[in-house]
mmCIF file of C-alpha atoms and ligand atoms in Angstrom:
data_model
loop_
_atom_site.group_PDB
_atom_site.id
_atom_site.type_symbol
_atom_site.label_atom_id
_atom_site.label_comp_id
_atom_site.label_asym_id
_atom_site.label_seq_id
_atom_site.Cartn_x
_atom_site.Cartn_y
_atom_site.Cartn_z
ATOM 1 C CA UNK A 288 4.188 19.655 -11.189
ATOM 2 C CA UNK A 289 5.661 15.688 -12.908
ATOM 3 C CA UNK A 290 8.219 14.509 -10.312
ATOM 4 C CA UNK A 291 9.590 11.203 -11.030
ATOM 5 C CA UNK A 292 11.298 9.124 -8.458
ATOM 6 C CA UNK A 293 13.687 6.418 -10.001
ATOM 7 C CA UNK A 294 14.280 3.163 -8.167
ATOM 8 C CA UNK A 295 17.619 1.962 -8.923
ATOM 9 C CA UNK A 296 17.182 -2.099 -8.899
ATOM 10 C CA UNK A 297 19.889 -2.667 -11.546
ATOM 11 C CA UNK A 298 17.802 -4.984 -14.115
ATOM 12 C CA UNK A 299 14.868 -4.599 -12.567
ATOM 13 C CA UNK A 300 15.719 -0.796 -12.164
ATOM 14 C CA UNK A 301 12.122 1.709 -12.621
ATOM 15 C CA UNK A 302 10.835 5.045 -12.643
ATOM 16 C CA UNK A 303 7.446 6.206 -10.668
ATOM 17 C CA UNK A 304 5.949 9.405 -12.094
ATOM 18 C CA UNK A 305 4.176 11.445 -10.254
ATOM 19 C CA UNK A 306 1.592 14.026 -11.094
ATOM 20 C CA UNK A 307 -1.575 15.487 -12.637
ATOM 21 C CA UNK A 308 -2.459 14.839 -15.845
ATOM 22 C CA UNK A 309 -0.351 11.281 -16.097
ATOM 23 C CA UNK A 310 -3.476 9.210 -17.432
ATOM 24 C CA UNK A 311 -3.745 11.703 -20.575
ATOM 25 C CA UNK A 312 -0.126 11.161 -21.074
ATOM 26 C CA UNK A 313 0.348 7.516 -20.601
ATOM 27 C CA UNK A 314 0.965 6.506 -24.478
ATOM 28 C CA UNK A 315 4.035 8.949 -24.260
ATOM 29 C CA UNK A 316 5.224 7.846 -21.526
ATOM 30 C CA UNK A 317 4.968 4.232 -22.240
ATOM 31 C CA UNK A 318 5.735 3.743 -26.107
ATOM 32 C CA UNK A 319 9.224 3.676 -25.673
ATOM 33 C CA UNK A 320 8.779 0.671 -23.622
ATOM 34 C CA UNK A 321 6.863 -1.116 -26.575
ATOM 35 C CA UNK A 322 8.059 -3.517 -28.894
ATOM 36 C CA UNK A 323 4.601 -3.247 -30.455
ATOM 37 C CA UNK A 324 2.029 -0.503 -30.383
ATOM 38 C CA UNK A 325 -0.809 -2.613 -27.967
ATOM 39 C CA UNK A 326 -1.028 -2.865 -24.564
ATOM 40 C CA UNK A 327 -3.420 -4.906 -22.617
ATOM 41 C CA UNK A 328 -5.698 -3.249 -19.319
ATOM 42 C CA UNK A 329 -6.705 -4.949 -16.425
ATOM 43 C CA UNK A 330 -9.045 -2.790 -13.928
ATOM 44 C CA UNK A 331 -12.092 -3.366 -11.622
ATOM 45 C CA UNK A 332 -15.339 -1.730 -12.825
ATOM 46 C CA UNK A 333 -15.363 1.070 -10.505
ATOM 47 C CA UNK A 334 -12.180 2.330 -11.619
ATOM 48 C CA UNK A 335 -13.337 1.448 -15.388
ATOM 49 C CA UNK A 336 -16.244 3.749 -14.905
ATOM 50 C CA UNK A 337 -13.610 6.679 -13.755
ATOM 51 C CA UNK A 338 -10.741 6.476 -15.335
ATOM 52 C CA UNK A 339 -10.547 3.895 -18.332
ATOM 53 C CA UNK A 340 -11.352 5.689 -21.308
ATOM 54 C CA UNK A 341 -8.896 8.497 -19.960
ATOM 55 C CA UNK A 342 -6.452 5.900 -20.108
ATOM 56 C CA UNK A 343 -7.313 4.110 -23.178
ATOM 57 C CA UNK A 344 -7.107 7.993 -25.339
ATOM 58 C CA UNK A 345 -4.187 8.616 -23.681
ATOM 59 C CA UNK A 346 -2.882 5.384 -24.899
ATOM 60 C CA UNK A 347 -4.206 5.857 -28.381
ATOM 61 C CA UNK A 348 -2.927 9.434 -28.513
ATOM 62 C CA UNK A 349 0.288 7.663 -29.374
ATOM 63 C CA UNK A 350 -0.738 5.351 -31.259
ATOM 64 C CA UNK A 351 -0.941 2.720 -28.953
ATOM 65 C CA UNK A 352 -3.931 -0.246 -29.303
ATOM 66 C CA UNK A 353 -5.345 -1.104 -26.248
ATOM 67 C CA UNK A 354 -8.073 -4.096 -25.121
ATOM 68 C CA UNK A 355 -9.637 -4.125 -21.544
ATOM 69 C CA UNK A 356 -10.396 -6.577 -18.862
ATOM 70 C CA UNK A 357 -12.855 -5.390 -16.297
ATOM 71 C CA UNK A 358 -12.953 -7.256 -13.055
ATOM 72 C CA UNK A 359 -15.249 -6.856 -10.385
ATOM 73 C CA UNK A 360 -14.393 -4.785 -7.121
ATOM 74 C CA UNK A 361 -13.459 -5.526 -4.075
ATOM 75 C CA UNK A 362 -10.689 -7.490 -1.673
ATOM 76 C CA UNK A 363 -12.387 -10.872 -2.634
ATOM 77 C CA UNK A 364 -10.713 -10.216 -6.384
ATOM 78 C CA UNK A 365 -8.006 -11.222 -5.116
ATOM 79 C CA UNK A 366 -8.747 -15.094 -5.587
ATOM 80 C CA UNK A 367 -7.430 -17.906 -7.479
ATOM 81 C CA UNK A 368 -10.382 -17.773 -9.603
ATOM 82 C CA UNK A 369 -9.593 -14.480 -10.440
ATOM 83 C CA UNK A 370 -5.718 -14.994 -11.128
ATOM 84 C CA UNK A 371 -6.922 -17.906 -13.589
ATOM 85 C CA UNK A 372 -8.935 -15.115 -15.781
ATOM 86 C CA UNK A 373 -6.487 -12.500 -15.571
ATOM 87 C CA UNK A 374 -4.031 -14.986 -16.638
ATOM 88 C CA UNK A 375 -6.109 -17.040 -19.837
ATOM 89 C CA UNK A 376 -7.341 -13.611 -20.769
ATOM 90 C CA UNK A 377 -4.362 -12.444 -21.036
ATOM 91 C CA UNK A 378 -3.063 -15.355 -23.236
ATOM 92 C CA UNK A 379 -6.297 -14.788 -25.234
ATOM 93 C CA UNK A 380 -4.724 -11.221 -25.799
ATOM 94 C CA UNK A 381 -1.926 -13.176 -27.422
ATOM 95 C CA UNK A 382 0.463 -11.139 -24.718
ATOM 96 C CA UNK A 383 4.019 -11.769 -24.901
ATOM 97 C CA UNK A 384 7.110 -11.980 -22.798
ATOM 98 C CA UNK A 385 8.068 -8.331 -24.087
ATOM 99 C CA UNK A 386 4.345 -6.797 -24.869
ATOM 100 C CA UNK A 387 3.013 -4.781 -21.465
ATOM 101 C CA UNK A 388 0.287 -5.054 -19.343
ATOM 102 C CA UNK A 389 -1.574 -2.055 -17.800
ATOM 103 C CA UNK A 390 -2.899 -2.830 -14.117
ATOM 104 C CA UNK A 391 -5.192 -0.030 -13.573
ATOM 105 C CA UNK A 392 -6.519 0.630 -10.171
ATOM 106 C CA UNK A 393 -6.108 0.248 -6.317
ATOM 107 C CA UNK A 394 -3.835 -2.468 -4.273
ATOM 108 C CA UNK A 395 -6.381 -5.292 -5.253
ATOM 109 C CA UNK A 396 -5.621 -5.153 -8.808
ATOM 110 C CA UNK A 397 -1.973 -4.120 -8.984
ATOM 111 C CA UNK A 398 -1.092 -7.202 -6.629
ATOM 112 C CA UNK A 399 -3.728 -9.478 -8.533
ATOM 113 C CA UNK A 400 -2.597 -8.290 -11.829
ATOM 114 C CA UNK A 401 1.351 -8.139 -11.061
ATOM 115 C CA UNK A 402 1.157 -11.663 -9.818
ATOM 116 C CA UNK A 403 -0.711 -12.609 -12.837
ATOM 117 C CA UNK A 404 2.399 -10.994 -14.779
ATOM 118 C CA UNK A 405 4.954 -12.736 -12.232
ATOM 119 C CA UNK A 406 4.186 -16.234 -13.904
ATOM 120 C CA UNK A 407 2.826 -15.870 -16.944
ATOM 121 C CA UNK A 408 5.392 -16.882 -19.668
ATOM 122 C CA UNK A 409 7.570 -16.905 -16.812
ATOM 123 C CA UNK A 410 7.488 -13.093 -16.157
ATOM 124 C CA UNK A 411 5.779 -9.944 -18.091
ATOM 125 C CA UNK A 412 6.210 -6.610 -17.910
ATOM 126 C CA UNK A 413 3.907 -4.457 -16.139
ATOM 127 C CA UNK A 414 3.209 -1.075 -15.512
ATOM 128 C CA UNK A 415 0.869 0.354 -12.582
ATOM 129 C CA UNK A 416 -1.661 3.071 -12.887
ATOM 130 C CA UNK A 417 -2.502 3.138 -9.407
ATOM 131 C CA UNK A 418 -5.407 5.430 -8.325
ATOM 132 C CA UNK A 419 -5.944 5.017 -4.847
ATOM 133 C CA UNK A 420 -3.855 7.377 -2.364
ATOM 134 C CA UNK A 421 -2.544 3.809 -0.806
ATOM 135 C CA UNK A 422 -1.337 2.308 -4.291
ATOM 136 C CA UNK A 423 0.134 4.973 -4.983
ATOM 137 C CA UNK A 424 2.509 5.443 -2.171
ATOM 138 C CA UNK A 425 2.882 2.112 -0.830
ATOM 139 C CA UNK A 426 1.345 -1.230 -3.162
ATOM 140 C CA UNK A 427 2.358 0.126 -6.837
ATOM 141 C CA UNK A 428 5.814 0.330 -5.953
ATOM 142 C CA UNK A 429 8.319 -2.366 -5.153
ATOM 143 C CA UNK A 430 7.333 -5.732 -6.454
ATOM 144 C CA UNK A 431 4.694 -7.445 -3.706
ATOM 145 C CA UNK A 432 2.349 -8.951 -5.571
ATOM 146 C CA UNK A 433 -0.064 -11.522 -4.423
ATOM 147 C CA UNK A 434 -3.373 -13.246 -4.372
ATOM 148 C CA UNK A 435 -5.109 -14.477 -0.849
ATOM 149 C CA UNK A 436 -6.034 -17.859 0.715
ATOM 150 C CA UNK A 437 -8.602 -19.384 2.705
ATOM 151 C CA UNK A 438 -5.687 -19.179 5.338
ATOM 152 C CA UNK A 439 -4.818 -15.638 5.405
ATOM 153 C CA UNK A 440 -4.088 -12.533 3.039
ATOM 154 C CA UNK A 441 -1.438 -11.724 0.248
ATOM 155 C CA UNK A 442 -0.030 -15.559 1.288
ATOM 156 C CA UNK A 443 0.696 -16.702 -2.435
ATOM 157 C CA UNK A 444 2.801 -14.041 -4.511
ATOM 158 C CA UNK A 445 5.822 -13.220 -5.787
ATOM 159 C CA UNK A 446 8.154 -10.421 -5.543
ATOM 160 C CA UNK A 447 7.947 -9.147 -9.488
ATOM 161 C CA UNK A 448 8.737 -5.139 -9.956
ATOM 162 C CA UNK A 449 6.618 -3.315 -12.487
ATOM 163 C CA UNK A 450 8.596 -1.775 -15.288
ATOM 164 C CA UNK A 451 7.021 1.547 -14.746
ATOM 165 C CA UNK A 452 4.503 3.400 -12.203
ATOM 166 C CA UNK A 453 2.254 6.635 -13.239
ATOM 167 C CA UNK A 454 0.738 7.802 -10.067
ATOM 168 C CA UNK A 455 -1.881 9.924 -11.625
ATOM 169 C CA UNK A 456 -2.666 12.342 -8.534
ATOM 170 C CA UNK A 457 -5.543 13.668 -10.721
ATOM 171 C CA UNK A 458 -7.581 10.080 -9.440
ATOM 172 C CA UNK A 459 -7.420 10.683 -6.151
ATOM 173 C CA UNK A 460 -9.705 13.482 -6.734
ATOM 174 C CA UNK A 461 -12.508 10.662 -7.537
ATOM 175 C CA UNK A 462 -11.897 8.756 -3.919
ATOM 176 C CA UNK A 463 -14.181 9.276 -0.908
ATOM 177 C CA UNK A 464 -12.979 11.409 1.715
ATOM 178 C CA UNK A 465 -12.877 8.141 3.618
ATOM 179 C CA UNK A 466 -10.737 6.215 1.583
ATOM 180 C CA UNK A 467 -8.069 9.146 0.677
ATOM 181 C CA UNK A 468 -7.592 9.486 4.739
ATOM 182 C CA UNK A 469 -7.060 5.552 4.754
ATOM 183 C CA UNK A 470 -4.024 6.071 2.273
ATOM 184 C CA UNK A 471 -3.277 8.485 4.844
ATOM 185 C CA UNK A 472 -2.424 6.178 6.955
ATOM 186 C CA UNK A 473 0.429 4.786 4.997
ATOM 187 C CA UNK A 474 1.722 8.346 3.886
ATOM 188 C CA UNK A 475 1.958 9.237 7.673
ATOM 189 C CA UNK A 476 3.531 6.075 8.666
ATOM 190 C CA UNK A 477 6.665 6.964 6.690
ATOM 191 C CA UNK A 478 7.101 9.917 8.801
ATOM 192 C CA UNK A 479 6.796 7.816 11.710
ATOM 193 C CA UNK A 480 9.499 5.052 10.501
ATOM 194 C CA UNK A 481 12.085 7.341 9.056
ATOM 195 C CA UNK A 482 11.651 10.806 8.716
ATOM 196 C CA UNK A 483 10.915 13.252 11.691
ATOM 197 C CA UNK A 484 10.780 16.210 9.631
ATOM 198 C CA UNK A 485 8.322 14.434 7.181
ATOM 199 C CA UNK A 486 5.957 13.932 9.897
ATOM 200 C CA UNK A 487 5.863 17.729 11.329
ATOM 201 C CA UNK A 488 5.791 19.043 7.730
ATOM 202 C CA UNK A 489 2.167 16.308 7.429
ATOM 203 C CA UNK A 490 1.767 17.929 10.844
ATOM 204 C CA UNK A 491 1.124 21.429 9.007
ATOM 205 C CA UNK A 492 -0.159 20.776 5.990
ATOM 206 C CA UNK A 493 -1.923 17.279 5.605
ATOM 207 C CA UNK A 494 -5.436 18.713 6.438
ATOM 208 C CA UNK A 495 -4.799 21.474 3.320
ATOM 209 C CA UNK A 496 -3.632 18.231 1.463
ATOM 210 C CA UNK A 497 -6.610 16.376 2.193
ATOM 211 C CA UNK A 498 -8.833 19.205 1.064
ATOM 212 C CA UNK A 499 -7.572 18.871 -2.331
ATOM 213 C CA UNK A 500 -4.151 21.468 -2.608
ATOM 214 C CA UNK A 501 -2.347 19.270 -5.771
ATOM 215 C CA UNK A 502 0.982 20.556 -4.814
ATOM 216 C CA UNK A 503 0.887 19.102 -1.179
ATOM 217 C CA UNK A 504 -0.580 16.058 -3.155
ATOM 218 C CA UNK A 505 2.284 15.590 -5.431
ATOM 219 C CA UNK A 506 4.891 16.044 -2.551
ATOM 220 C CA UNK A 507 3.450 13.764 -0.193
ATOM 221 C CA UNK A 508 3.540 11.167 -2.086
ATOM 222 C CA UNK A 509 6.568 11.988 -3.980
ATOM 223 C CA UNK A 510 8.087 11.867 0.004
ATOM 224 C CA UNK A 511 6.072 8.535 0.781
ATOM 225 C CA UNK A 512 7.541 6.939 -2.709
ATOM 226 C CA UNK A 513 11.118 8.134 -2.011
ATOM 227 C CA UNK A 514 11.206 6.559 1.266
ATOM 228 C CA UNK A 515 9.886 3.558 0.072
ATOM 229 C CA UNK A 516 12.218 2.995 -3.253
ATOM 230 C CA UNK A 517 14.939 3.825 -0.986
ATOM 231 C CA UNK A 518 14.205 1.159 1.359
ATOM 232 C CA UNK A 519 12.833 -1.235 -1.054
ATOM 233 C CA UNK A 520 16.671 -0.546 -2.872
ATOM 234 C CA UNK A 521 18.223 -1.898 0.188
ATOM 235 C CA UNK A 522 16.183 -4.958 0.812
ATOM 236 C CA UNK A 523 14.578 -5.817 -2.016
ATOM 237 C CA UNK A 524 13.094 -9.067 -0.651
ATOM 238 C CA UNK A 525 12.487 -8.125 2.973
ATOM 239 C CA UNK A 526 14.886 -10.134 4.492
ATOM 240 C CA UNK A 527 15.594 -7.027 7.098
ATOM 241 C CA UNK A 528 15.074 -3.351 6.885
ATOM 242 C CA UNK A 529 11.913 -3.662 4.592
ATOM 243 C CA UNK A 530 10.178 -4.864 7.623
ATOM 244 C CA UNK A 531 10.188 -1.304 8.744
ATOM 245 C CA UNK A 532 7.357 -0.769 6.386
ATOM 246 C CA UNK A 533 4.888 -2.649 8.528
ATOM 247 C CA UNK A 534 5.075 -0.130 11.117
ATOM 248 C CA UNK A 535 1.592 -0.153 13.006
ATOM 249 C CA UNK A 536 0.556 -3.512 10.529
ATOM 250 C CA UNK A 537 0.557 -6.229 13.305
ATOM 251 C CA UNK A 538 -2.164 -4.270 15.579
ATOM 252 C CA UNK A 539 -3.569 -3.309 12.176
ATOM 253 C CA UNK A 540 -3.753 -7.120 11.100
ATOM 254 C CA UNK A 541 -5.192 -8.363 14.031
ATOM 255 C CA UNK A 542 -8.130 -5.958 14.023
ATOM 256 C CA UNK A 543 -8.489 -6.436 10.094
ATOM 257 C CA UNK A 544 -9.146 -10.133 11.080
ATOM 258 C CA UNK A 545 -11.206 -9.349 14.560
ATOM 259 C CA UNK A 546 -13.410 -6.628 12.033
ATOM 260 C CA UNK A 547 -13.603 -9.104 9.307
ATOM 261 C CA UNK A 548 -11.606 -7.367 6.672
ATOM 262 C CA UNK A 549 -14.761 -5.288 5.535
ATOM 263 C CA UNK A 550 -16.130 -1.475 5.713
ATOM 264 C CA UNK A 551 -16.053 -1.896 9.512
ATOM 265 C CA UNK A 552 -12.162 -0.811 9.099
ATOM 266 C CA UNK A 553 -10.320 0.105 6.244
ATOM 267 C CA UNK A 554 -6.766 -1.485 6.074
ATOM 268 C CA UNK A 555 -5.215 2.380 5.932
ATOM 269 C CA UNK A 556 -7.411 3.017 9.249
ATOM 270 C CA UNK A 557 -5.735 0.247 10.839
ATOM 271 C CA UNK A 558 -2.355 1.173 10.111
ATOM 272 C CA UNK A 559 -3.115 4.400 11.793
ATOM 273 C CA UNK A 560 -4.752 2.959 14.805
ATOM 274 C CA UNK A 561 -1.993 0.176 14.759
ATOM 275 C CA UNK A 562 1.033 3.433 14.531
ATOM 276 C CA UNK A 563 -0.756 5.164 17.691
ATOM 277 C CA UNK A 564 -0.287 1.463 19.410
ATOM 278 C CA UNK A 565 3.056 0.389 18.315
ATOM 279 C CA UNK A 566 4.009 3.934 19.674
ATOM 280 C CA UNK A 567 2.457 3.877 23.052
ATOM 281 C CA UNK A 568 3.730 0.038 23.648
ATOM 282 C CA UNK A 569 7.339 2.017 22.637
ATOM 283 C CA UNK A 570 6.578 4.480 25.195
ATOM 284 C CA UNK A 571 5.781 2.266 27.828
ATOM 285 C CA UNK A 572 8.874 0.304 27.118
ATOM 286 C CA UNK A 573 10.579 3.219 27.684
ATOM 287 C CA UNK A 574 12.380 3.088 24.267
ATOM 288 C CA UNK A 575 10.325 6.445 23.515
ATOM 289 C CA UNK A 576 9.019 9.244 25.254
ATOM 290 C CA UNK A 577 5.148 9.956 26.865
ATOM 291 C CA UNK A 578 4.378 12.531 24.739
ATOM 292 C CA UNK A 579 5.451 10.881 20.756
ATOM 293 C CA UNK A 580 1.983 8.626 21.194
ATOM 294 C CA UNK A 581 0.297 11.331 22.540
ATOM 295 C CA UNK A 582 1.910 13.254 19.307
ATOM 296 C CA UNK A 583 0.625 10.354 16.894
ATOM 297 C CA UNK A 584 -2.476 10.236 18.286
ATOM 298 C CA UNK A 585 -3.322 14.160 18.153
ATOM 299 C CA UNK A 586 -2.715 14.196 14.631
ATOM 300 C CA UNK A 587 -4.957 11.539 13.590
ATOM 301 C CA UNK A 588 -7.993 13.277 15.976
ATOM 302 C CA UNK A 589 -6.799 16.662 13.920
ATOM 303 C CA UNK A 590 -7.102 14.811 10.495
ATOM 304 C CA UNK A 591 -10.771 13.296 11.504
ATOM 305 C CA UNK A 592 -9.520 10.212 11.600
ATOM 306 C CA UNK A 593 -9.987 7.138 13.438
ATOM 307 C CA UNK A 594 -7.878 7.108 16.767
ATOM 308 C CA UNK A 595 -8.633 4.657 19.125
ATOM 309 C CA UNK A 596 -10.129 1.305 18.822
ATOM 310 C CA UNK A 597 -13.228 2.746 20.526
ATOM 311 C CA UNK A 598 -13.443 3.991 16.850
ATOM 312 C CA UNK A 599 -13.561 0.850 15.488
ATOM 313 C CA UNK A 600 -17.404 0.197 15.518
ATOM 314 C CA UNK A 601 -18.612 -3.055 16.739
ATOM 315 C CA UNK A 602 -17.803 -5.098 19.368
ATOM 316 C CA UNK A 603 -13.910 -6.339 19.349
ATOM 317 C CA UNK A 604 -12.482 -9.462 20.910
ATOM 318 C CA UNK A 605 -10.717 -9.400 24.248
ATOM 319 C CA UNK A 606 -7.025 -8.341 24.568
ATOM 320 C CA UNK A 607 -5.884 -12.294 24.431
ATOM 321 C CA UNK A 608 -7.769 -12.629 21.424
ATOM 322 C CA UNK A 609 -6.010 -10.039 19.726
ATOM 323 C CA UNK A 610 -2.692 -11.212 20.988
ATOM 324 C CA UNK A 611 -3.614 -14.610 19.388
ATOM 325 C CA UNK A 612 -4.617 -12.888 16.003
ATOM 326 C CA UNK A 613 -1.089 -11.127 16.061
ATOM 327 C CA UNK A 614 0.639 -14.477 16.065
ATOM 328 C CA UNK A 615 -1.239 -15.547 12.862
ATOM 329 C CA UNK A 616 0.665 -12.778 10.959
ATOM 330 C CA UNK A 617 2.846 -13.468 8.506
ATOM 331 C CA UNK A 618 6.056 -11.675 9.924
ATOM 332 C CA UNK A 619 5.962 -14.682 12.275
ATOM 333 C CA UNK A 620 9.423 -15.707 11.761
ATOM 334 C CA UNK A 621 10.287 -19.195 14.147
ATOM 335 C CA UNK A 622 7.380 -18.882 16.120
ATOM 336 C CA UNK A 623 8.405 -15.302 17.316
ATOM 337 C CA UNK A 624 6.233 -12.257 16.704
ATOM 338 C CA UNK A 625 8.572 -9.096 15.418
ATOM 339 C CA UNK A 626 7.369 -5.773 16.051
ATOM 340 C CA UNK A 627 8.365 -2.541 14.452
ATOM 341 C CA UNK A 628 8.863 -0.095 17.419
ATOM 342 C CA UNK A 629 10.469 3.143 17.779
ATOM 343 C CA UNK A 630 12.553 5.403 19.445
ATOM 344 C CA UNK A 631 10.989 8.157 18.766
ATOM 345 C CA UNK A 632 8.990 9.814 16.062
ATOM 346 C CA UNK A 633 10.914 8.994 12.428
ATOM 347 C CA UNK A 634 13.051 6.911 14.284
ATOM 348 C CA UNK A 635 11.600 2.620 13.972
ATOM 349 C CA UNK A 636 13.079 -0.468 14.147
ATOM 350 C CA UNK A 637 12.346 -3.606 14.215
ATOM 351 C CA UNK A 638 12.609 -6.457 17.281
ATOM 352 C CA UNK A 639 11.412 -9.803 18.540
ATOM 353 C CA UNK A 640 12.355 -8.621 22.184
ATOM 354 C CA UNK A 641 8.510 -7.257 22.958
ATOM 355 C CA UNK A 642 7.071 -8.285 25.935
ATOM 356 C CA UNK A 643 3.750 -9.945 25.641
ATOM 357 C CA UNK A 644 2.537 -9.051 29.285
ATOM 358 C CA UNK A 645 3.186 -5.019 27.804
ATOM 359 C CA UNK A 646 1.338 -5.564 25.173
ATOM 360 C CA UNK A 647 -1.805 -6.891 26.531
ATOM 361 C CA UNK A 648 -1.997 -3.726 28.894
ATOM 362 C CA UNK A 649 -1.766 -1.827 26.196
ATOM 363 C CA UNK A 650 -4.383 -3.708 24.555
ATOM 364 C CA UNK A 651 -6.430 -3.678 27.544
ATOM 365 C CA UNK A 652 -6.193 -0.014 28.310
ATOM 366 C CA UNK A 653 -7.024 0.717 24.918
ATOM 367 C CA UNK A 654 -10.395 -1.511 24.845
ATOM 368 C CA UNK A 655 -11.424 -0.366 28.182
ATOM 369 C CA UNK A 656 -11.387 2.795 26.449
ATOM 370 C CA UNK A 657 -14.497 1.788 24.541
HETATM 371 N N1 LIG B 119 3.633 -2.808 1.962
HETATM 372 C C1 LIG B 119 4.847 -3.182 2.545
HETATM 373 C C2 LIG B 119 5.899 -3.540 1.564
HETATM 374 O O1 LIG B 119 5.753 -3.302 0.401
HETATM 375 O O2 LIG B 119 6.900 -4.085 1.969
#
């Protein structure tokens, strides 16, 4: 059931494996990549708990030495304070330009710990075990790394592509039912950018997926990662077409920062909520037809998940409010908000030419909902 999708960035050019069983087999599948038999981990203590010694036997199955760094969990890891301990622990380790590093664990620590690797020594290989449905199909693979601020998320990084990615699809066995149908959100989304058939094929068998079938595991995100290496191949450092990955992430951004980034809503549940939005504001732009929001939307009730912002719970801002939270996003480019919209399902693109007035009634339509 191993599929490996290779993502062809010349030097910087890296395979993601796929599959059950990848933790167990990490020391073969790494050695070759070692000039000397020791690695170094970094994980979160959650994760630790799961999935560390699995990784550390595989490792030493081939002879490989490993030492561990346990963080603590969370979004808040990703802090300067924390960069500074990755990156003096790893000197500790004595870890070298050519040695590896191990970031094992969600999006926190894969962009934490791939940042950390972006400047230390100038640049040091990496290789993600991501164990989250989300890292796996969307933050382990194609270089974004990054660390927050006071002013905003992910705002200092560096784009810095692991050497290797072993999507273990035996971890996401371990996740809440909650957090595998945030990753969801990302999986679905690629259906939504670029691939009609993807989405009707998530259409049939995503619920059987998210009961636990392996083989519709291993395919979705083997679909989710080829879409993404292919676009990542293209545009490398988003200076175009890799927008197109932040379908549904504007809405999604603004109610992260309206919810207060916490349990209130998961970042995957926002890019699901945000997909259903950038679709109806697409429909009522007439760029796509009635029924492909109604069509986003009926999937995400049949899934269980969250729909409509009368999901969300809480109170939310106003419409305005929102709008104003949009225009703190990063893909501000000149002072003009872009928008990934679409033509249809599979079919996105991205433009600045989005009418504000449009998307404050669908704002407001949507909150009066609640
Ligand atoms: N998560 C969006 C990107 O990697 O570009």
């Amino acid at each position: 059931m191993r599929e490996t999708v290779h993502v062809p960035l010349g030097a910087r050019a890296y395979d993601v494996v796929i599959g059950p069983g990848l933790l167990a087999q990490a020391g073969a599948l790494i050695s070759p990549m070692l000039p000397r038999p020791r690695v170094a981990i970094v994980t979160e203590t959650r994760v630790a708990a799961l999935h560390l010694d699995a990784l550390r036997a595989g490792l030493a199955a081939a002879g490989i030495q490993s030492e561990a760094l346990e963080l603590p969990p969370g979004e808040t890891t990703k802090s300067w304070a924390h960069l500074e301990q990755v990156s003096e622990w790893l000197l500790d380790q004595k870890i070298e330009r050519r040695d590896v590093v191990i970031a094992l664990g969600g999006g926190v620590i894969g962009d934490l710990v791939g940042f950390a690797c972006a400047i230390l020594r100038r640049g040091v290989r990496f290789v993600q075990v991501p164990t989250s449905l989300l890292a796996q199909v969307d933050s382990s693979v194609g270089g974004k790394t990054a660390i927050n601020a006071s002013q905003g998320k992910n705002l200092i990084g560096a784009f810095h592509q692991p050497s290797l990615v072993l999507a273990d699809t035996d971890t996401l066995n371990t996740l809440t039912p909650r957090d595998f149908l945030s990753g969801y959100g990302e999986v679905m989304k690629y259906g939504l950018l670029g691939d009609a058939d993807f989405f009707e094929w998530l259409e049939q068998n995503a619920p059987a997926m998210a009961g636990g079938d392996m083989g519709l595991r291993v395919r979705a995100v083997k679909r989710s990662v080829e879409m993404k290496a292919a676009i990542v191949t293209r545009d490398e450092t988003e200076q175009g077409e890799r927008a197109l990955l932040n379908l549904g992430h504007t809405f999604c951004h603004a109610l992260e920062a309206a919810t207060g980034y916490g349990d209130r809503l998961l970042h995957g549940e926002g890019v699901a909520i945000g997909c259903g939005l950038a679709f109806e504001v697409s429909s009522r732009l007439g760029l796509c037809s009635q029924e492909d929001p109604s069509r986003v939307r009926a999937h995400l009730k049949a899934m269980g998940m969250k729909t409509d912002l009368s999901d969300i719970p809480g109170d939310l801002p106003g419409a305005e409010a929102l709008l104003e939270l949009m225009g703190q996003d990063k893909k501000v480019v000149a002072g003009t908000l872009n928008f990934v919209m679409a033509r249809g399902i599979g079919d996105a693109f991205v433009t600045s030419d989005v009418s504000s007035q449009v998307v404050l009634d669908v704002l407001n339509d949507a909150l009066s909902m609640r």
